[in-house]
Short mmCIF file of C-alpha atoms in Angstrom, two decimals:
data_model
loop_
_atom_site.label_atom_id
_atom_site.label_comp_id
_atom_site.label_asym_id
_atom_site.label_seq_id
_atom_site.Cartn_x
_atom_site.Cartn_y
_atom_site.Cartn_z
CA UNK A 6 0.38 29.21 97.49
CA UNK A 7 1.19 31.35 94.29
CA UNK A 8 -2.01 32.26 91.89
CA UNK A 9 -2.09 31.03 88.55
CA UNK A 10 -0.93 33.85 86.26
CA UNK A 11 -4.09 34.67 84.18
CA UNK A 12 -3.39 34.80 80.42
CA UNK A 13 -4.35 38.05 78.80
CA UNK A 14 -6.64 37.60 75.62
CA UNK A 15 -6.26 40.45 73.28
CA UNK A 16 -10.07 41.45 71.49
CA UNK A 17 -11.45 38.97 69.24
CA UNK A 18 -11.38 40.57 65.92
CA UNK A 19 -13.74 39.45 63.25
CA UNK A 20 -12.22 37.45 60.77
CA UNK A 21 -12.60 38.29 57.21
CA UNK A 22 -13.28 35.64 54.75
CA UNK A 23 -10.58 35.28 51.54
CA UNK A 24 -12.66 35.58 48.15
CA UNK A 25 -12.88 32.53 46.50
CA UNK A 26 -12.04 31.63 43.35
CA UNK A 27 -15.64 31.69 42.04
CA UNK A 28 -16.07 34.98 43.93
CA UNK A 29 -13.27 36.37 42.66
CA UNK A 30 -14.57 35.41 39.00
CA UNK A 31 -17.97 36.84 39.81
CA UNK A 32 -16.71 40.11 40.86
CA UNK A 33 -14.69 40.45 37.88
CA UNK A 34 -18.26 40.15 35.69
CA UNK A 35 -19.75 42.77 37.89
CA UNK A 36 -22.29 39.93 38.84
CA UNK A 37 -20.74 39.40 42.73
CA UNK A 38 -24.70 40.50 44.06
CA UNK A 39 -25.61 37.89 41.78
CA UNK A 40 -27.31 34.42 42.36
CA UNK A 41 -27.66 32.41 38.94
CA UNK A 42 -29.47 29.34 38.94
CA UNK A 43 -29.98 26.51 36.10
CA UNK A 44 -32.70 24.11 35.72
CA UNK A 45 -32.50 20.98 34.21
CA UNK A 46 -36.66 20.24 33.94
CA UNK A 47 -37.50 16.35 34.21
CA UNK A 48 -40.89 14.89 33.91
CA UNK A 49 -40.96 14.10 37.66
CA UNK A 50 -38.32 15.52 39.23
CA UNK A 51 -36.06 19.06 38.87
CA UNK A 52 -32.09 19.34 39.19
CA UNK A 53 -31.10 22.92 40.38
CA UNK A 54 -27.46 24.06 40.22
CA UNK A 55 -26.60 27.23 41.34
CA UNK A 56 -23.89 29.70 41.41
CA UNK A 57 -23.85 31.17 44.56
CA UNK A 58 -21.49 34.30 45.78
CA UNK A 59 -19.45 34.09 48.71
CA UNK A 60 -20.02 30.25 48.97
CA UNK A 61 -17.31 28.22 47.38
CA UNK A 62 -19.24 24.96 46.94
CA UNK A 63 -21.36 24.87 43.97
CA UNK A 64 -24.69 23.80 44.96
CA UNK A 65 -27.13 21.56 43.40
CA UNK A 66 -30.00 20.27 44.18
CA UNK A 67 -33.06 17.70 43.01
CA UNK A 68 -36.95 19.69 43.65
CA UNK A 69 -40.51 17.73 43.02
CA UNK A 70 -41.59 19.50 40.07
CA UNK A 71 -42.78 22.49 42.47
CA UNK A 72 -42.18 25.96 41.52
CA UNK A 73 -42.73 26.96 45.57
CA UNK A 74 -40.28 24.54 46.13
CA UNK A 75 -37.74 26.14 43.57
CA UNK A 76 -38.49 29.80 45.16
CA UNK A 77 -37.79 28.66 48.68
CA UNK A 78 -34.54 27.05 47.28
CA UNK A 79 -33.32 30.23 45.83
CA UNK A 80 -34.71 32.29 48.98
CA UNK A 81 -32.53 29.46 51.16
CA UNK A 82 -29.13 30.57 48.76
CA UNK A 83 -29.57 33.85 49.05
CA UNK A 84 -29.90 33.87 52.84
CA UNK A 85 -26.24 31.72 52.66
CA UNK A 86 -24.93 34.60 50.68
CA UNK A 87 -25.75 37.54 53.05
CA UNK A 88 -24.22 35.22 55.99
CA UNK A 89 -21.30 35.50 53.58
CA UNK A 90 -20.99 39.05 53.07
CA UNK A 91 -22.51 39.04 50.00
CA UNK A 92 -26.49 41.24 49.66
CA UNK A 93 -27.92 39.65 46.46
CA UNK A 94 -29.47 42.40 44.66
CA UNK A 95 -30.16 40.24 41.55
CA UNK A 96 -31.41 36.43 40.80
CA UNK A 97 -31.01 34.69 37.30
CA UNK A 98 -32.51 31.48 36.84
CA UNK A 99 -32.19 29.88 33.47
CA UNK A 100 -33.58 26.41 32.08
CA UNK A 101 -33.71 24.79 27.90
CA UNK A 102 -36.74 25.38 26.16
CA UNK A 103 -39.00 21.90 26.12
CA UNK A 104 -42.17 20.25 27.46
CA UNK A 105 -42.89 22.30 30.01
CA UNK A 106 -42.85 25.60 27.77
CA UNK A 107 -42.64 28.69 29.19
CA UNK A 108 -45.02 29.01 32.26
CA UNK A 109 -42.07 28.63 34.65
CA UNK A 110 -40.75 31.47 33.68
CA UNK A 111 -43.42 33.24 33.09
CA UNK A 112 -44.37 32.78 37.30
CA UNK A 113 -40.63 33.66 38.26
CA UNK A 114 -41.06 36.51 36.73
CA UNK A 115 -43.82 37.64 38.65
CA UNK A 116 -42.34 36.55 41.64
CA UNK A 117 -39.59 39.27 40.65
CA UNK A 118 -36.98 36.68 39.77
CA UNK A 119 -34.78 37.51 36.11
CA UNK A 120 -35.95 34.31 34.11
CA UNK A 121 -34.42 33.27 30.48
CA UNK A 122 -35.03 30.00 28.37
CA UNK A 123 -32.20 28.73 26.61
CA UNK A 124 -32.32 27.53 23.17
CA UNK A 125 -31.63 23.74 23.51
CA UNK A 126 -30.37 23.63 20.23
CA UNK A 127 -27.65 26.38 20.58
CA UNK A 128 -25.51 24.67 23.20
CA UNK A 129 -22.59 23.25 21.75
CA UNK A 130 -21.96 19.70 23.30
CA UNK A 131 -19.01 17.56 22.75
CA UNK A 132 -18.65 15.78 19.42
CA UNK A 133 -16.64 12.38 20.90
CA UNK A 134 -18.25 9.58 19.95
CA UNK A 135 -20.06 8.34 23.04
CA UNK A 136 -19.59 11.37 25.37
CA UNK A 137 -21.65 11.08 28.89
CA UNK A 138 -24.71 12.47 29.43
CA UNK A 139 -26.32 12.80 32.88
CA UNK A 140 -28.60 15.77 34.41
CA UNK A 141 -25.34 16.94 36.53
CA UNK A 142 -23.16 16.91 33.17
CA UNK A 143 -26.02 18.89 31.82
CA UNK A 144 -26.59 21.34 34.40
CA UNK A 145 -22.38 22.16 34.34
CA UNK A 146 -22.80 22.57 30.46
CA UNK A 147 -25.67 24.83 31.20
CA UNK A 148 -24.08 26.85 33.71
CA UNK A 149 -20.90 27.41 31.53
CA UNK A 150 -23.41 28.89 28.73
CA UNK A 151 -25.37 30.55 30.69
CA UNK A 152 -22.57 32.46 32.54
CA UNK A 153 -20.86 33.05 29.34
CA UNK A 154 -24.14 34.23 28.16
CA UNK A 155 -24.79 36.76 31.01
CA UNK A 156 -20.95 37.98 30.59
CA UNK A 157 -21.97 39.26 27.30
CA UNK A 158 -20.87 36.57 25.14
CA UNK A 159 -23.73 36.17 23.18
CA UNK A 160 -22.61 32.75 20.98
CA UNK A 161 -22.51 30.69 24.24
CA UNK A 162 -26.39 30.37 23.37
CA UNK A 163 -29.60 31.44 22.31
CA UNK A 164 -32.57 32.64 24.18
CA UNK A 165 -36.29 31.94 23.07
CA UNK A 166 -38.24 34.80 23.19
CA UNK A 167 -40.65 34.17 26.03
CA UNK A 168 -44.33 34.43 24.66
CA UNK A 169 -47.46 35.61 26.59
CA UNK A 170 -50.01 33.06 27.26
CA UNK A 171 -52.73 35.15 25.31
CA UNK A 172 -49.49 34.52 22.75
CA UNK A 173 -49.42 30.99 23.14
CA UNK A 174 -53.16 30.34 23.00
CA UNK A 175 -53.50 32.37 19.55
CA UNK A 176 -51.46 29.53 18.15
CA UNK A 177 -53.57 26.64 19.29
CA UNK A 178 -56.49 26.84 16.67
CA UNK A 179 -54.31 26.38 13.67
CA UNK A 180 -52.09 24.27 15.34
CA UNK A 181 -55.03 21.61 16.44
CA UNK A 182 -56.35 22.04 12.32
CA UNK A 183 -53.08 20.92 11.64
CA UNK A 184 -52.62 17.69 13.91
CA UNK A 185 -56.94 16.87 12.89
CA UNK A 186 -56.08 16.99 8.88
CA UNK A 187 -53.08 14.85 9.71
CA UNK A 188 -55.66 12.50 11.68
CA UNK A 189 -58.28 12.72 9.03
CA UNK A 190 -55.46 11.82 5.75
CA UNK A 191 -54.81 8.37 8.17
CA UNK A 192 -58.08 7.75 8.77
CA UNK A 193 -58.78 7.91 4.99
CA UNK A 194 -55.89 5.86 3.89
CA UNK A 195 -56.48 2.96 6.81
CA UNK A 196 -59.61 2.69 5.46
CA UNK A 197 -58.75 2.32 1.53
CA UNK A 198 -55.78 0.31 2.59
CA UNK A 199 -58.50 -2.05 4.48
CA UNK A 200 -60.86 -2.18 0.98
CA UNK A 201 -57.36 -2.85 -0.85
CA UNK A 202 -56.59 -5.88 1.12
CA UNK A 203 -59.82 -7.28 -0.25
CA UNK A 204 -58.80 -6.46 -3.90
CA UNK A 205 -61.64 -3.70 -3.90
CA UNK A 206 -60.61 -0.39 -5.74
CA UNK A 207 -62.22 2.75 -7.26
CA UNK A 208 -64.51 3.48 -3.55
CA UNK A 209 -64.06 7.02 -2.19
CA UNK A 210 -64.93 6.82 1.87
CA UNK A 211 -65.12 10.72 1.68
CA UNK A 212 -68.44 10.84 -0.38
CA UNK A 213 -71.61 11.65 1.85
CA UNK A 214 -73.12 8.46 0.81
CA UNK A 215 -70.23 5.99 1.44
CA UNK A 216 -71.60 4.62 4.75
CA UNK A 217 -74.78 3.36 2.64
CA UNK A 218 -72.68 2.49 0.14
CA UNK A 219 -70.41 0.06 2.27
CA UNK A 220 -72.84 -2.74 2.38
CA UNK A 221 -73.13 -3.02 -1.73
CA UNK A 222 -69.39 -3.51 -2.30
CA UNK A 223 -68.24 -6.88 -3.12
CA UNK A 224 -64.66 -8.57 -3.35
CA UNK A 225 -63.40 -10.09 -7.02
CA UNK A 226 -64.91 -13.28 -5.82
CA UNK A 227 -67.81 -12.16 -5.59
CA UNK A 228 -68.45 -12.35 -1.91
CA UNK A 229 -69.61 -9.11 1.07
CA UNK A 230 -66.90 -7.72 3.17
CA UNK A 231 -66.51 -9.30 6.11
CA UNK A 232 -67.94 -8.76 9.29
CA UNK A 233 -65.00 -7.77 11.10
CA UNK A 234 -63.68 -5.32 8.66
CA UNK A 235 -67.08 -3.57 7.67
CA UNK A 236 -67.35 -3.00 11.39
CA UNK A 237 -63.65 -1.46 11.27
CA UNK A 238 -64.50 0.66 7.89
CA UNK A 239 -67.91 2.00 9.56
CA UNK A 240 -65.91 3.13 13.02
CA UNK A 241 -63.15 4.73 10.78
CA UNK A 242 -66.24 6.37 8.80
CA UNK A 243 -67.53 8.10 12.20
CA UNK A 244 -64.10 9.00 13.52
CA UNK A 245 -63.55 11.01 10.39
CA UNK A 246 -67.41 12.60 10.43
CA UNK A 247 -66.04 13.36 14.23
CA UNK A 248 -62.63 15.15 13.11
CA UNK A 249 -64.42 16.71 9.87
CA UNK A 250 -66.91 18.78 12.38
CA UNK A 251 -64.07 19.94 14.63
CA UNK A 252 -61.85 21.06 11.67
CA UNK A 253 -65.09 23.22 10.33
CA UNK A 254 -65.93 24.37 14.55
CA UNK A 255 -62.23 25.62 14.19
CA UNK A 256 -62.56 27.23 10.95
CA UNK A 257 -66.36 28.90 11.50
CA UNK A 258 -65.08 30.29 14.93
CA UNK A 259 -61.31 31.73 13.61
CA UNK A 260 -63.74 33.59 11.34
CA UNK A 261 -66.39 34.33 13.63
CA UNK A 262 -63.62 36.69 15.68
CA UNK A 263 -61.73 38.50 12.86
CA UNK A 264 -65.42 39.77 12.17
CA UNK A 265 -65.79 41.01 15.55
CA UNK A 266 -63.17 42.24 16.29
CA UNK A 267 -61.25 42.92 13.21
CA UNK A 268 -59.03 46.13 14.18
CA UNK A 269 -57.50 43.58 17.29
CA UNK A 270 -53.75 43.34 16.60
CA UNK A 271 -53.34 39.55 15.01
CA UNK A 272 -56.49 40.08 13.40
CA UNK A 273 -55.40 43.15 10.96
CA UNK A 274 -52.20 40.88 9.84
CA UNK A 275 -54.34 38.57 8.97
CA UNK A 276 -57.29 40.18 7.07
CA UNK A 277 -54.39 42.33 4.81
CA UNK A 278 -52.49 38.69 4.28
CA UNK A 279 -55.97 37.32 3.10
CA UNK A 280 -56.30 40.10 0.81
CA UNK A 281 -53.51 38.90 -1.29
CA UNK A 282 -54.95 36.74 -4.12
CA UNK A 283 -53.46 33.28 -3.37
CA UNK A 284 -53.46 33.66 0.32
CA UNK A 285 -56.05 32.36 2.43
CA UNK A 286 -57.64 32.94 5.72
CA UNK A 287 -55.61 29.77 7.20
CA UNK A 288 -52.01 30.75 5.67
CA UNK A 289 -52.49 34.02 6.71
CA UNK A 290 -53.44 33.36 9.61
CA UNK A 291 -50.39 30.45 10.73
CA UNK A 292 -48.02 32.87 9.04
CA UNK A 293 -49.02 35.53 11.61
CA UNK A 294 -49.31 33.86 14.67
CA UNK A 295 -46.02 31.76 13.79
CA UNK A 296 -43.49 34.68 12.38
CA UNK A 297 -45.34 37.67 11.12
CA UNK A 298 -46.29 39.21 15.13
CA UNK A 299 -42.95 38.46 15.99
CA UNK A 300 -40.76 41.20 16.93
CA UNK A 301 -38.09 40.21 14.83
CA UNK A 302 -34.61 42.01 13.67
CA UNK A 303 -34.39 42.19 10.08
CA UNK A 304 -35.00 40.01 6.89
CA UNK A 305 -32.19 38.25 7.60
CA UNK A 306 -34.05 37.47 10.69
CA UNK A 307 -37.19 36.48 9.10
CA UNK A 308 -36.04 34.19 6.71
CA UNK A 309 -33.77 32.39 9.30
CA UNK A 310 -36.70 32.20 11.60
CA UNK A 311 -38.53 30.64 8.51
CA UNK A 312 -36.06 27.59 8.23
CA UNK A 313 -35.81 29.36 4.64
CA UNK A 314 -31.97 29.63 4.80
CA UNK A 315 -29.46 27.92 3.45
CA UNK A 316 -26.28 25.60 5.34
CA UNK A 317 -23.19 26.32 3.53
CA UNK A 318 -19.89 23.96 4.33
CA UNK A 319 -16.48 25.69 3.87
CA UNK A 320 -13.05 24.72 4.35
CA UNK A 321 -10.01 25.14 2.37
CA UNK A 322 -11.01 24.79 -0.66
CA UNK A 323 -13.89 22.99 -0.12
CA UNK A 324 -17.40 25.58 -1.22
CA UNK A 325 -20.60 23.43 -1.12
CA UNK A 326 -23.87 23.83 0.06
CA UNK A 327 -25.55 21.26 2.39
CA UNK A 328 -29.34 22.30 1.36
CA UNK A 329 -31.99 23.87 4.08
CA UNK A 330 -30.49 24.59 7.41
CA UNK A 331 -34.16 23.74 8.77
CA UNK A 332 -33.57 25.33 11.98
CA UNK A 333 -36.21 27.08 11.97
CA UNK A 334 -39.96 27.04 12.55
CA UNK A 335 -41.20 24.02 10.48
CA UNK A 336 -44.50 24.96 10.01
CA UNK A 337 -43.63 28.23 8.59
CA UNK A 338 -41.26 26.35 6.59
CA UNK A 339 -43.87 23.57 5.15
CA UNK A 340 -46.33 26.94 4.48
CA UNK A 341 -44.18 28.73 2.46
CA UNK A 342 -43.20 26.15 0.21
CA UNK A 343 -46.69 25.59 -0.68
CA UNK A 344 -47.45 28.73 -0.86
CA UNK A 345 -44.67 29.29 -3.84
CA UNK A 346 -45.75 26.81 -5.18
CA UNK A 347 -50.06 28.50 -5.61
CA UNK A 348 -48.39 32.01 -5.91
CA UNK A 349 -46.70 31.28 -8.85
CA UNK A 350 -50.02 30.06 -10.13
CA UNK A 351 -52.34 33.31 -8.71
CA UNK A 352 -49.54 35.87 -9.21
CA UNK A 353 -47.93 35.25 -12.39
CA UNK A 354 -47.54 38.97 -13.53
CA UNK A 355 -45.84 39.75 -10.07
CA UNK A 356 -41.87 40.63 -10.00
CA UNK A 357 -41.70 37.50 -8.33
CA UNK A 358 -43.45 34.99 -10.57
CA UNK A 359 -41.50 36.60 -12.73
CA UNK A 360 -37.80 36.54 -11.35
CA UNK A 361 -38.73 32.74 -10.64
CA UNK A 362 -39.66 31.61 -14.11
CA UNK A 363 -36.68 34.01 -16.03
CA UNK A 364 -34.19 31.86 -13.77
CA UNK A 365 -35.61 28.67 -14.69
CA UNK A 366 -36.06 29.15 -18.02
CA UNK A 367 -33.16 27.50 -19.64
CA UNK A 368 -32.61 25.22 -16.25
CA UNK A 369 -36.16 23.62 -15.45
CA UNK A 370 -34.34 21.13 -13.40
CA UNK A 371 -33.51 23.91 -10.89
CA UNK A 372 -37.54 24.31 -10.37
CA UNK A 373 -37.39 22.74 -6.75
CA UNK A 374 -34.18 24.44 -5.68
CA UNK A 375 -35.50 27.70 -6.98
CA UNK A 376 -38.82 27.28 -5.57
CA UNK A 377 -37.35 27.51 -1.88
CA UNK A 378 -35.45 31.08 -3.12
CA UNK A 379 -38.48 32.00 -4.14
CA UNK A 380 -40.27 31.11 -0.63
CA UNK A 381 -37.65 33.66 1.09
CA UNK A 382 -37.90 36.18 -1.00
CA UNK A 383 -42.14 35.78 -0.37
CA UNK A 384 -41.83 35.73 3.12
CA UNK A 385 -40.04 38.96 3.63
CA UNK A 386 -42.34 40.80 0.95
CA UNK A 387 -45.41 39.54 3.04
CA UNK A 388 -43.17 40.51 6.15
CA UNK A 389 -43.05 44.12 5.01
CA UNK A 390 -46.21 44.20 3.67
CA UNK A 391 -47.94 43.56 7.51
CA UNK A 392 -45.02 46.33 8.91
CA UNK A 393 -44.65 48.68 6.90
CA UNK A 394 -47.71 48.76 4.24
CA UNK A 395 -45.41 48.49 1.12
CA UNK A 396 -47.40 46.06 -1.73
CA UNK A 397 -44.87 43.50 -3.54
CA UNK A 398 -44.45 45.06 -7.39
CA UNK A 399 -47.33 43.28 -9.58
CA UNK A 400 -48.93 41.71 -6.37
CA UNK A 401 -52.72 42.09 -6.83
CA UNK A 402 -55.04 42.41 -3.39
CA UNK A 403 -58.67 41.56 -3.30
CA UNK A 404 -60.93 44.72 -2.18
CA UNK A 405 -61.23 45.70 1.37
CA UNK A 406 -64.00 44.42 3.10
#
């Protein structure tokens, strides 16, 4: 009986993988050792989508809102990438700037990981009238900015500077004043709008003696204020004795550490701001934290930053101009127009009292418009001032303490 004739195998040879289209894209931006990774932050939940070399699918992913969880993700990509051929030598991870501020990226980066935060505001999203809008749409529209971003295409969107948290926690005092003087103007007008309903007028809730004073008052007929509503009025009376004392804890203790430590970084800003007659310790200091310890570009910069620019709209023909971009920071904004407004009335001999009131002369209508010029042109004087030491012309300073 003849033996089967035995089939000769040749070697196996290893069989390379074609590029991809993605890879071949990747490669071409010199980011081919690469792993980018979006984040599109929920209050519950996380949806990763990553951009992976060597793998042609486009992963993406839903996390607990875990940050171990979002490492071990990224570690599990990478490892799919070496079995590729690919040795990551770099990860990106991006997300927009929102709720959860900026402790995310913060922790990446300590974990060694390249993190940015996108500008939510600077990513151009379709204009159709009711376009969809789902967290995988938004991850894709993320990605596309992001890698146009990282290819050096710097209009695809904006990154927020990422603060410190010794940054972030400077802010908090005059931030919290902010929201309790807010709290305390309602609590004032609930409680005149309460003595209004009753046709009594003329009573000031903020006097130290209004609480004894509540039990006196009578309506137009002649009768006491009810039970119901003197009980409201007296409550309203000890929440704002409550929110009064924390305002003053806040203010006692901001000052209470520029006198300690008064050659700390912040702190100088703030004492040479408060030095300007007009300027006080709490808009020198909110201008500070907010814009002033910034590490910003140029005036331009400033005054953009300040929400102090203007929005022109230009076509054709068509010149107008829309008013106040306001894409800025608002409470910088809100300052500095207030702050015009008392400068004018502290510093009248300065060069800029003075530019304001010679354009306004023969147009007093133009007062408003002008006032927000004038804001700008205040900002970036108090700007150089804290940088580089140079006094506005006519500005007068209180003596150093």
């Amino acid at each position: 009986m003849r033996k089967p004739k035995q089939r000769q195998t040749k070697p196996r040879q290893s069989k390379q993988r074609k590029p991809n289209d993605l890879s071949r894209c990747l490669a071409a931006l010199d980011l081919d050792r690469t792993l980018i990774a979006v984040i599109e932050m929920g209050a519950s939940s996380w949806l990763v989508a990553g951009l992976v070399p060597g793998v042609e699918r486009q992963p993406l992913k839903k996390l607990e809102t875990d940050e171990h969880a979002l490492l071990a993700l990224l570690e599990r990509w990478r490892g799919e990438a070496v079995r590729s051929g690919y040795a990551i030598t770099r990860i990106v991870v991006a997300y927009e700037a929102g709720r959860d501020g900026f402790w995310l990226a913060r922790w990446l980066r300590a974990q060694g990981i390249e993190a940015h935060v996108i500008h939510a505001a600077s990513v151009a999203v379709s204009r159709e009238h009711r376009r969809a809008k789902t967290d995988r749409l938004d991850t894709e529209l993320l990605k596309r900015a992001f890698l146009g971003w990282l290819r050096g295409e710097r209009d695809h969107c904006k990154m927020v500077a990422i603060p410190t948290l010794a940054q972030e926690d400077a802010k908090r005092p005059n931030r919290e004043r902010e929201s309790l003087v807010g709290e305390q103007s309602r609590i004032v007008n609930r409680m005149k709008a309460a003595l209004a309903r009753l046709g009594i007028r003329g009573f000031n809730p903020k006097l130290k003696k209004a609480v004894e004073r509540l039990d006196g008052l009578r309506t137009p007929e002649g009768e006491p204020i009810p039970p119901n509503t003197l009980a409201e009025l007296k409550h309203d009376m000890e929440r704002r004795r409550l929110v009064r004392s924390q305002i003053r804890d806040i203010e006692e203790t901001r000052l209470e550490r520029l006198e300690q430590a008064p050659g700390e970084g912040p702190h100088v800003m703030v004492r040479l701001l408060a030095r300007v007659i007009g300027v006080g310790v709490e808009t020198a200091d909110m201008l500070v934290q907010e814009v002033l310890s910034r590490n910003l570009r140029d005036r331009r910069a400033v005054a953009r930053y300040g929400g102090l620019t203007g929005s022109p709209d230009e076509s054709g023909k068509k010149r107008r101009e829309k008013g106040l971009a306001r894409s800025g920071n608002a409470r910088v904004r809100r300052g500095m127009i207030q702050l015009a407004w008392r400068f004018l009335m502290f510093q009248k001999d300065s060069a800029l009292a003075q530019w304001f009131y010679a354009r306004t002369k023969n147009a007093p209508q133009t007062r408003k418009t002008m006032i927000v010029a004038l804001a700008r042109k205040l900002l970036i004087a108090l700007w150089r001032l804290v940088r580089e030491g140079t006094i506005p012309e006519g500005v007068v300073l209180r003596p150093a303490s």
